[in-house]
Amino acid sequence: MPKSFLIDTSRCTACRGCQVACKEWNELPANKTTQSGWGSHQNPQDLNPFNYKLVRFSEHLDGEVIRWNFFPDQCRHCVSPPCKQVGDMTVENAIVQDKKTGAVIFTDKTRKYSASDFEDIRDACPYNIPRRNAETGLISKCTMCNERVLKGMLPACVKACPTGTMNFGERADMLKLAEERLATVKQSFPQAMLADPEDVNVIFLLIDEPKNYHDYAVAALTPVRPLDRKEFLAALGRPFKRIADRLA
Ligand code: SF4
Ligand code: SF4
Ligand code: SF4
């Protein structure tokens, strides 16, 4: 049974401890950022090769109430990862999935992908996660802290979270916890939902509509670049299968 995360956004205070812990554990360098103004403290503005975790801030008006949603974004470690299916077509096993934990890992072999291979891999990802270092060619993202998990430790972001937003454990336990928390949270937020729990090992509990968090809070209904039928079938992972089923 693989491992899973439950990210309970009803508890997130946007302290960004998880984002900092991820950078520290992975020894990722600081990147130059700017405060974007217009009320958002999201920084940096997007995932990049040196930020595998990004707490996204989203404000919107709900009637006369201002809602401020926080979304600690990261790779979902898909159960059947489309990024690997597309990547294997050009360089086999540059992207691997750990059988014990379910972690989807981009290895050093991802340097062998061309820039257009990278675009195909990123476009196959329903959550717009992979990023490429233009200088080294390395493609990177969250690793599930697999080296920690294999030694019985928690991922660094989970260990650092002070509010109970980030949870990690056996998939069955996380699915059970997700259903329990959903039932509780729905009492205050009737529209609360779990994002794609059957397809991913990083399950988000949302208390607002997905679009009020982030364009990719749930699997994108249309790939970023429209695929033709052959590409579409080639990229068929579970998230895409659900889309294919809906389109059929
Ligand atoms: Fe939210 Fe926890 Fe990350 Fe803080 S550490 S931003 S509470 S998920
Ligand atoms: Fe791959 Fe994207 Fe799924 Fe992560 S979220 S495993 S990068 S397809
Ligand atoms: Fe970063 Fe590890 Fe958390 Fe992934 S699991 S976001 S690599 S700290």
Tab-separated table of C-alpha atoms and ligand atoms in Angstrom:
chain	number	residue	atom	x	y	z
A	1	MET	CA	0.000	0.000	0.000
A	2	PRO	CA	1.554	3.374	-0.980
A	3	LYS	CA	1.849	6.368	1.301
A	4	SER	CA	-0.380	9.405	1.002
A	5	PHE	CA	-0.708	12.976	2.226
A	6	LEU	CA	-3.875	14.656	3.395
A	7	ILE	CA	-3.583	18.443	3.019
A	8	ASP	CA	-6.475	19.887	5.024
A	9	THR	CA	-6.721	23.474	3.779
A	10	SER	CA	-9.338	24.281	6.451
A	11	ARG	CA	-6.441	24.376	8.927
A	12	CYS	CA	-3.806	26.231	6.893
A	13	THR	CA	-2.703	29.638	8.213
A	14	ALA	CA	-0.257	30.293	5.342
A	15	CYS	CA	2.687	30.486	7.726
A	16	ARG	CA	4.818	28.929	4.957
A	17	GLY	CA	6.766	26.732	7.372
A	18	CYS	CA	6.277	23.855	4.910
A	19	GLN	CA	7.678	25.905	2.026
A	20	VAL	CA	10.792	26.858	4.002
A	21	ALA	CA	11.288	23.308	5.354
A	22	CYS	CA	11.146	21.949	1.807
A	23	LYS	CA	13.843	24.348	0.630
A	24	GLU	CA	16.033	23.563	3.627
A	25	TRP	CA	15.746	19.769	3.408
A	26	ASN	CA	16.350	19.725	-0.333
A	27	GLU	CA	19.176	22.311	-0.034
A	28	LEU	CA	17.550	24.456	-2.708
A	29	PRO	CA	19.070	27.895	-3.213
A	30	ALA	CA	17.211	31.118	-2.550
A	31	ASN	CA	15.764	32.742	-5.624
A	32	LYS	CA	15.310	36.424	-6.217
A	33	THR	CA	11.653	37.342	-5.835
A	34	THR	CA	9.594	40.492	-5.669
A	35	GLN	CA	6.532	41.307	-3.621
A	36	SER	CA	3.757	41.475	-6.187
A	37	GLY	CA	1.652	44.000	-4.307
A	38	TRP	CA	-2.137	44.075	-4.724
A	39	GLY	CA	-2.612	42.466	-1.338
A	40	SER	CA	-1.079	39.033	-1.998
A	41	HIS	CA	1.755	37.676	0.088
A	42	GLN	CA	2.347	34.747	-2.263
A	43	ASN	CA	6.036	34.597	-2.913
A	44	PRO	CA	7.473	33.414	-5.254
A	45	GLN	CA	4.697	33.824	-7.769
A	46	ASP	CA	4.930	30.268	-9.096
A	47	LEU	CA	6.644	26.919	-8.633
A	48	ASN	CA	10.149	26.898	-10.102
A	49	PRO	CA	13.153	24.520	-10.154
A	50	PHE	CA	14.098	25.754	-6.644
A	51	ASN	CA	10.616	25.717	-5.058
A	52	TYR	CA	8.995	22.281	-4.955
A	53	LYS	CA	6.395	23.565	-2.499
A	54	LEU	CA	4.512	26.849	-2.838
A	55	VAL	CA	1.792	28.187	-0.577
A	56	ARG	CA	-0.605	29.842	-3.002
A	57	PHE	CA	-2.740	32.755	-1.789
A	58	SER	CA	-6.079	33.489	-3.405
A	59	GLU	CA	-8.481	36.249	-2.476
A	60	HIS	CA	-11.972	36.576	-3.888
A	61	LEU	CA	-15.259	38.242	-3.074
A	62	ASP	CA	-18.090	35.933	-1.952
A	63	GLY	CA	-21.077	38.273	-1.906
A	64	GLU	CA	-19.909	40.957	0.481
A	65	VAL	CA	-17.417	38.701	2.265
A	66	ILE	CA	-13.737	38.575	1.323
A	67	ARG	CA	-12.477	34.963	1.256
A	68	TRP	CA	-8.759	34.308	1.522
A	69	ASN	CA	-7.803	30.765	0.553
A	70	PHE	CA	-4.416	29.126	1.075
A	71	PHE	CA	-3.223	26.202	-1.040
A	72	PRO	CA	0.118	24.519	-0.190
A	73	ASP	CA	0.806	23.312	-3.737
A	74	GLN	CA	3.098	20.393	-4.630
A	75	CYS	CA	3.277	17.282	-6.843
A	76	ARG	CA	0.287	14.974	-6.219
A	77	HIS	CA	2.315	11.744	-6.703
A	78	CYS	CA	-0.391	10.433	-9.020
A	79	VAL	CA	-1.367	6.784	-8.618
A	80	SER	CA	-0.738	6.261	-12.381
A	81	PRO	CA	1.472	9.247	-13.216
A	82	PRO	CA	0.887	10.689	-16.722
A	83	CYS	CA	4.270	12.504	-16.523
A	84	LYS	CA	6.050	9.124	-16.391
A	85	GLN	CA	3.919	7.637	-19.161
A	86	VAL	CA	4.795	10.505	-21.504
A	87	GLY	CA	8.454	10.708	-20.332
A	88	ASP	CA	9.048	6.997	-20.923
A	89	MET	CA	8.268	7.472	-24.615
A	90	THR	CA	11.576	9.296	-25.139
A	91	VAL	CA	13.853	8.412	-22.153
A	92	GLU	CA	12.767	5.308	-20.278
A	93	ASN	CA	12.884	5.437	-16.476
A	94	ALA	CA	14.164	8.984	-16.183
A	95	ILE	CA	10.962	9.317	-14.130
A	96	VAL	CA	10.448	6.451	-11.672
A	97	GLN	CA	7.794	5.429	-9.192
A	98	ASP	CA	8.879	3.825	-5.917
A	99	LYS	CA	6.862	0.634	-5.487
A	100	LYS	CA	7.003	0.829	-1.668
A	101	THR	CA	5.904	4.423	-1.176
A	102	GLY	CA	4.277	5.403	-4.486
A	103	ALA	CA	6.616	8.431	-4.725
A	104	VAL	CA	7.074	9.674	-8.299
A	105	ILE	CA	10.674	10.797	-8.667
A	106	PHE	CA	12.393	12.766	-11.411
A	107	THR	CA	15.963	11.398	-11.586
A	108	ASP	CA	19.144	13.016	-12.934
A	109	LYS	CA	18.346	11.277	-16.239
A	110	THR	CA	15.711	13.979	-16.843
A	111	ARG	CA	18.622	16.095	-18.133
A	112	LYS	CA	18.401	13.951	-21.277
A	113	TYR	CA	14.992	15.344	-22.171
A	114	SER	CA	14.945	18.136	-24.736
A	115	ALA	CA	13.076	21.373	-24.040
A	116	SER	CA	10.164	20.129	-26.163
A	117	ASP	CA	10.155	16.752	-24.346
A	118	PHE	CA	9.838	18.768	-21.144
A	119	GLU	CA	6.855	20.664	-22.533
A	120	ASP	CA	5.154	17.342	-23.344
A	121	ILE	CA	5.808	16.102	-19.800
A	122	ARG	CA	4.554	19.313	-18.196
A	123	ASP	CA	1.481	19.349	-20.444
A	124	ALA	CA	0.713	15.743	-19.476
A	125	CYS	CA	0.646	16.729	-15.800
A	126	PRO	CA	-2.967	17.533	-14.818
A	127	TYR	CA	-1.648	19.796	-12.037
A	128	ASN	CA	1.033	21.825	-13.903
A	129	ILE	CA	3.836	20.752	-11.581
A	130	PRO	CA	7.148	19.896	-13.337
A	131	ARG	CA	9.684	22.702	-13.788
A	132	ARG	CA	12.942	22.682	-15.798
A	133	ASN	CA	16.231	24.340	-14.972
A	134	ALA	CA	17.094	26.057	-18.257
A	135	GLU	CA	20.833	25.966	-17.460
A	136	THR	CA	21.211	22.311	-16.454
A	137	GLY	CA	18.211	20.783	-18.247
A	138	LEU	CA	17.223	19.021	-14.996
A	139	ILE	CA	13.464	18.647	-14.478
A	140	SER	CA	12.414	18.717	-10.843
A	141	LYS	CA	9.538	18.742	-8.404
A	142	CYS	CA	8.568	17.395	-4.961
A	143	THR	CA	10.193	14.027	-4.196
A	144	MET	CA	7.825	13.053	-1.345
A	145	CYS	CA	11.048	13.275	0.710
A	146	ASN	CA	11.320	9.618	-0.255
A	147	GLU	CA	14.733	9.222	1.393
A	148	ARG	CA	13.196	10.312	4.718
A	149	VAL	CA	10.041	8.225	4.269
A	150	LEU	CA	12.024	5.046	3.527
A	151	LYS	CA	13.748	5.547	6.899
A	152	GLY	CA	10.439	5.895	8.733
A	153	MET	CA	10.546	9.707	8.971
A	154	LEU	CA	7.877	12.210	7.945
A	155	PRO	CA	8.363	14.421	4.876
A	156	ALA	CA	10.014	17.687	5.928
A	157	CYS	CA	6.951	19.792	5.087
A	158	VAL	CA	4.684	17.572	7.190
A	159	LYS	CA	7.117	17.606	10.109
A	160	ALA	CA	7.274	21.419	10.003
A	161	CYS	CA	3.542	22.129	9.772
A	162	PRO	CA	2.286	23.421	13.142
A	163	THR	CA	-1.465	23.321	12.462
A	164	GLY	CA	-2.319	19.778	11.356
A	165	THR	CA	-2.847	20.863	7.748
A	166	MET	CA	-0.149	18.489	6.476
A	167	ASN	CA	-0.761	14.825	7.308
A	168	PHE	CA	1.105	11.770	6.017
A	169	GLY	CA	0.862	8.000	6.416
A	170	GLU	CA	-0.481	4.798	4.906
A	171	ARG	CA	-2.872	5.526	2.026
A	172	ALA	CA	-5.786	3.686	3.671
A	173	ASP	CA	-5.314	5.703	6.871
A	174	MET	CA	-5.129	9.006	5.003
A	175	LEU	CA	-8.271	8.203	2.990
A	176	LYS	CA	-10.097	7.397	6.227
A	177	LEU	CA	-8.872	10.598	7.878
A	178	ALA	CA	-9.870	12.564	4.763
A	179	GLU	CA	-13.453	11.258	4.913
A	180	GLU	CA	-13.670	11.980	8.660
A	181	ARG	CA	-12.362	15.523	8.290
A	182	LEU	CA	-14.618	16.133	5.268
A	183	ALA	CA	-17.693	15.143	7.291
A	184	THR	CA	-16.658	17.542	10.074
A	185	VAL	CA	-15.719	20.447	7.822
A	186	LYS	CA	-18.908	20.143	5.748
A	187	GLN	CA	-20.908	21.219	8.794
A	188	SER	CA	-19.415	24.707	8.429
A	189	PHE	CA	-18.566	24.650	4.710
A	190	PRO	CA	-21.225	22.627	2.810
A	191	GLN	CA	-19.301	22.901	-0.463
A	192	ALA	CA	-16.174	21.230	1.022
A	193	MET	CA	-14.713	18.442	-1.107
A	194	LEU	CA	-11.727	16.146	-1.607
A	195	ALA	CA	-9.694	16.820	-4.760
A	196	ASP	CA	-9.316	13.711	-6.964
A	197	PRO	CA	-8.764	11.283	-4.048
A	198	GLU	CA	-8.865	8.143	-6.226
A	199	ASP	CA	-6.167	9.376	-8.582
A	200	VAL	CA	-3.544	10.959	-6.351
A	201	ASN	CA	-1.479	10.283	-3.245
A	202	VAL	CA	-1.579	13.947	-2.207
A	203	ILE	CA	-5.213	14.550	-1.336
A	204	PHE	CA	-6.395	18.118	-0.756
A	205	LEU	CA	-9.439	18.870	1.372
A	206	LEU	CA	-10.917	22.090	-0.031
A	207	ILE	CA	-13.515	24.214	1.750
A	208	ASP	CA	-14.313	26.408	-1.251
A	209	GLU	CA	-14.762	25.805	-4.986
A	210	PRO	CA	-11.484	24.638	-6.583
A	211	LYS	CA	-11.381	27.659	-8.914
A	212	ASN	CA	-11.216	29.894	-5.843
A	213	TYR	CA	-7.850	28.369	-4.895
A	214	HIS	CA	-5.908	27.843	-8.080
A	215	ASP	CA	-6.444	26.868	-11.754
A	216	TYR	CA	-4.999	23.404	-11.086
A	217	ALA	CA	-6.456	22.669	-7.639
A	218	VAL	CA	-8.203	19.693	-9.236
A	219	ALA	CA	-7.103	17.897	-12.409
A	220	ALA	CA	-7.301	20.272	-15.333
A	221	LEU	CA	-10.290	19.372	-17.489
A	222	THR	CA	-8.375	20.230	-20.630
A	223	PRO	CA	-4.621	19.764	-21.001
A	224	VAL	CA	-2.672	23.035	-21.300
A	225	ARG	CA	-1.877	22.208	-24.925
A	226	PRO	CA	-4.708	20.302	-26.671
A	227	LEU	CA	-3.490	16.805	-27.533
A	228	ASP	CA	-4.560	15.018	-30.681
A	229	ARG	CA	-6.258	11.637	-30.306
A	230	LYS	CA	-3.013	9.652	-30.629
A	231	GLU	CA	-1.181	11.808	-28.064
A	232	PHE	CA	-4.206	11.761	-25.834
A	233	LEU	CA	-4.414	7.978	-25.768
A	234	ALA	CA	-0.648	7.735	-25.337
A	235	ALA	CA	-0.848	9.995	-22.319
A	236	LEU	CA	-3.714	8.031	-20.841
A	237	GLY	CA	-3.320	8.012	-17.072
A	238	ARG	CA	-6.155	7.780	-14.602
A	239	PRO	CA	-6.809	11.541	-14.452
A	240	PHE	CA	-6.882	11.623	-18.248
A	241	LYS	CA	-9.051	8.509	-18.346
A	242	ARG	CA	-11.655	10.305	-16.278
A	243	ILE	CA	-11.546	13.188	-18.754
A	244	ALA	CA	-11.827	10.747	-21.675
A	245	ASP	CA	-14.811	9.125	-19.997
A	246	ARG	CA	-16.477	12.504	-19.570
A	247	LEU	CA	-15.857	13.402	-23.209
A	248	ALA	CA	-17.057	10.034	-24.552
B	1	SF4	FE1	-0.182	25.874	5.941
B	1	SF4	FE2	1.070	24.100	7.517
B	1	SF4	FE3	2.299	25.073	5.355
B	1	SF4	FE4	1.875	26.653	7.497
B	1	SF4	S1	3.192	24.838	7.415
B	1	SF4	S2	1.539	27.166	5.313
B	1	SF4	S3	-0.118	25.887	8.204
B	1	SF4	S4	0.462	23.790	5.374
B	2	SF4	FE1	3.596	13.634	-12.371
B	2	SF4	FE2	2.173	15.861	-12.234
B	2	SF4	FE3	1.220	13.621	-11.150
B	2	SF4	FE4	3.300	14.876	-10.042
B	2	SF4	S1	1.235	15.673	-10.232
B	2	SF4	S2	3.104	12.644	-10.426
B	2	SF4	S3	4.362	15.687	-11.850
B	2	SF4	S4	1.622	13.977	-13.346
B	3	SF4	FE1	9.186	19.312	-0.309
B	3	SF4	FE2	9.531	16.867	0.719
B	3	SF4	FE3	7.259	18.197	1.161
B	3	SF4	FE4	7.792	17.279	-1.286
B	3	SF4	S1	7.440	16.054	0.546
B	3	SF4	S2	6.978	19.320	-0.782
B	3	SF4	S3	10.017	17.516	-1.368
B	3	SF4	S4	9.317	18.791	1.854
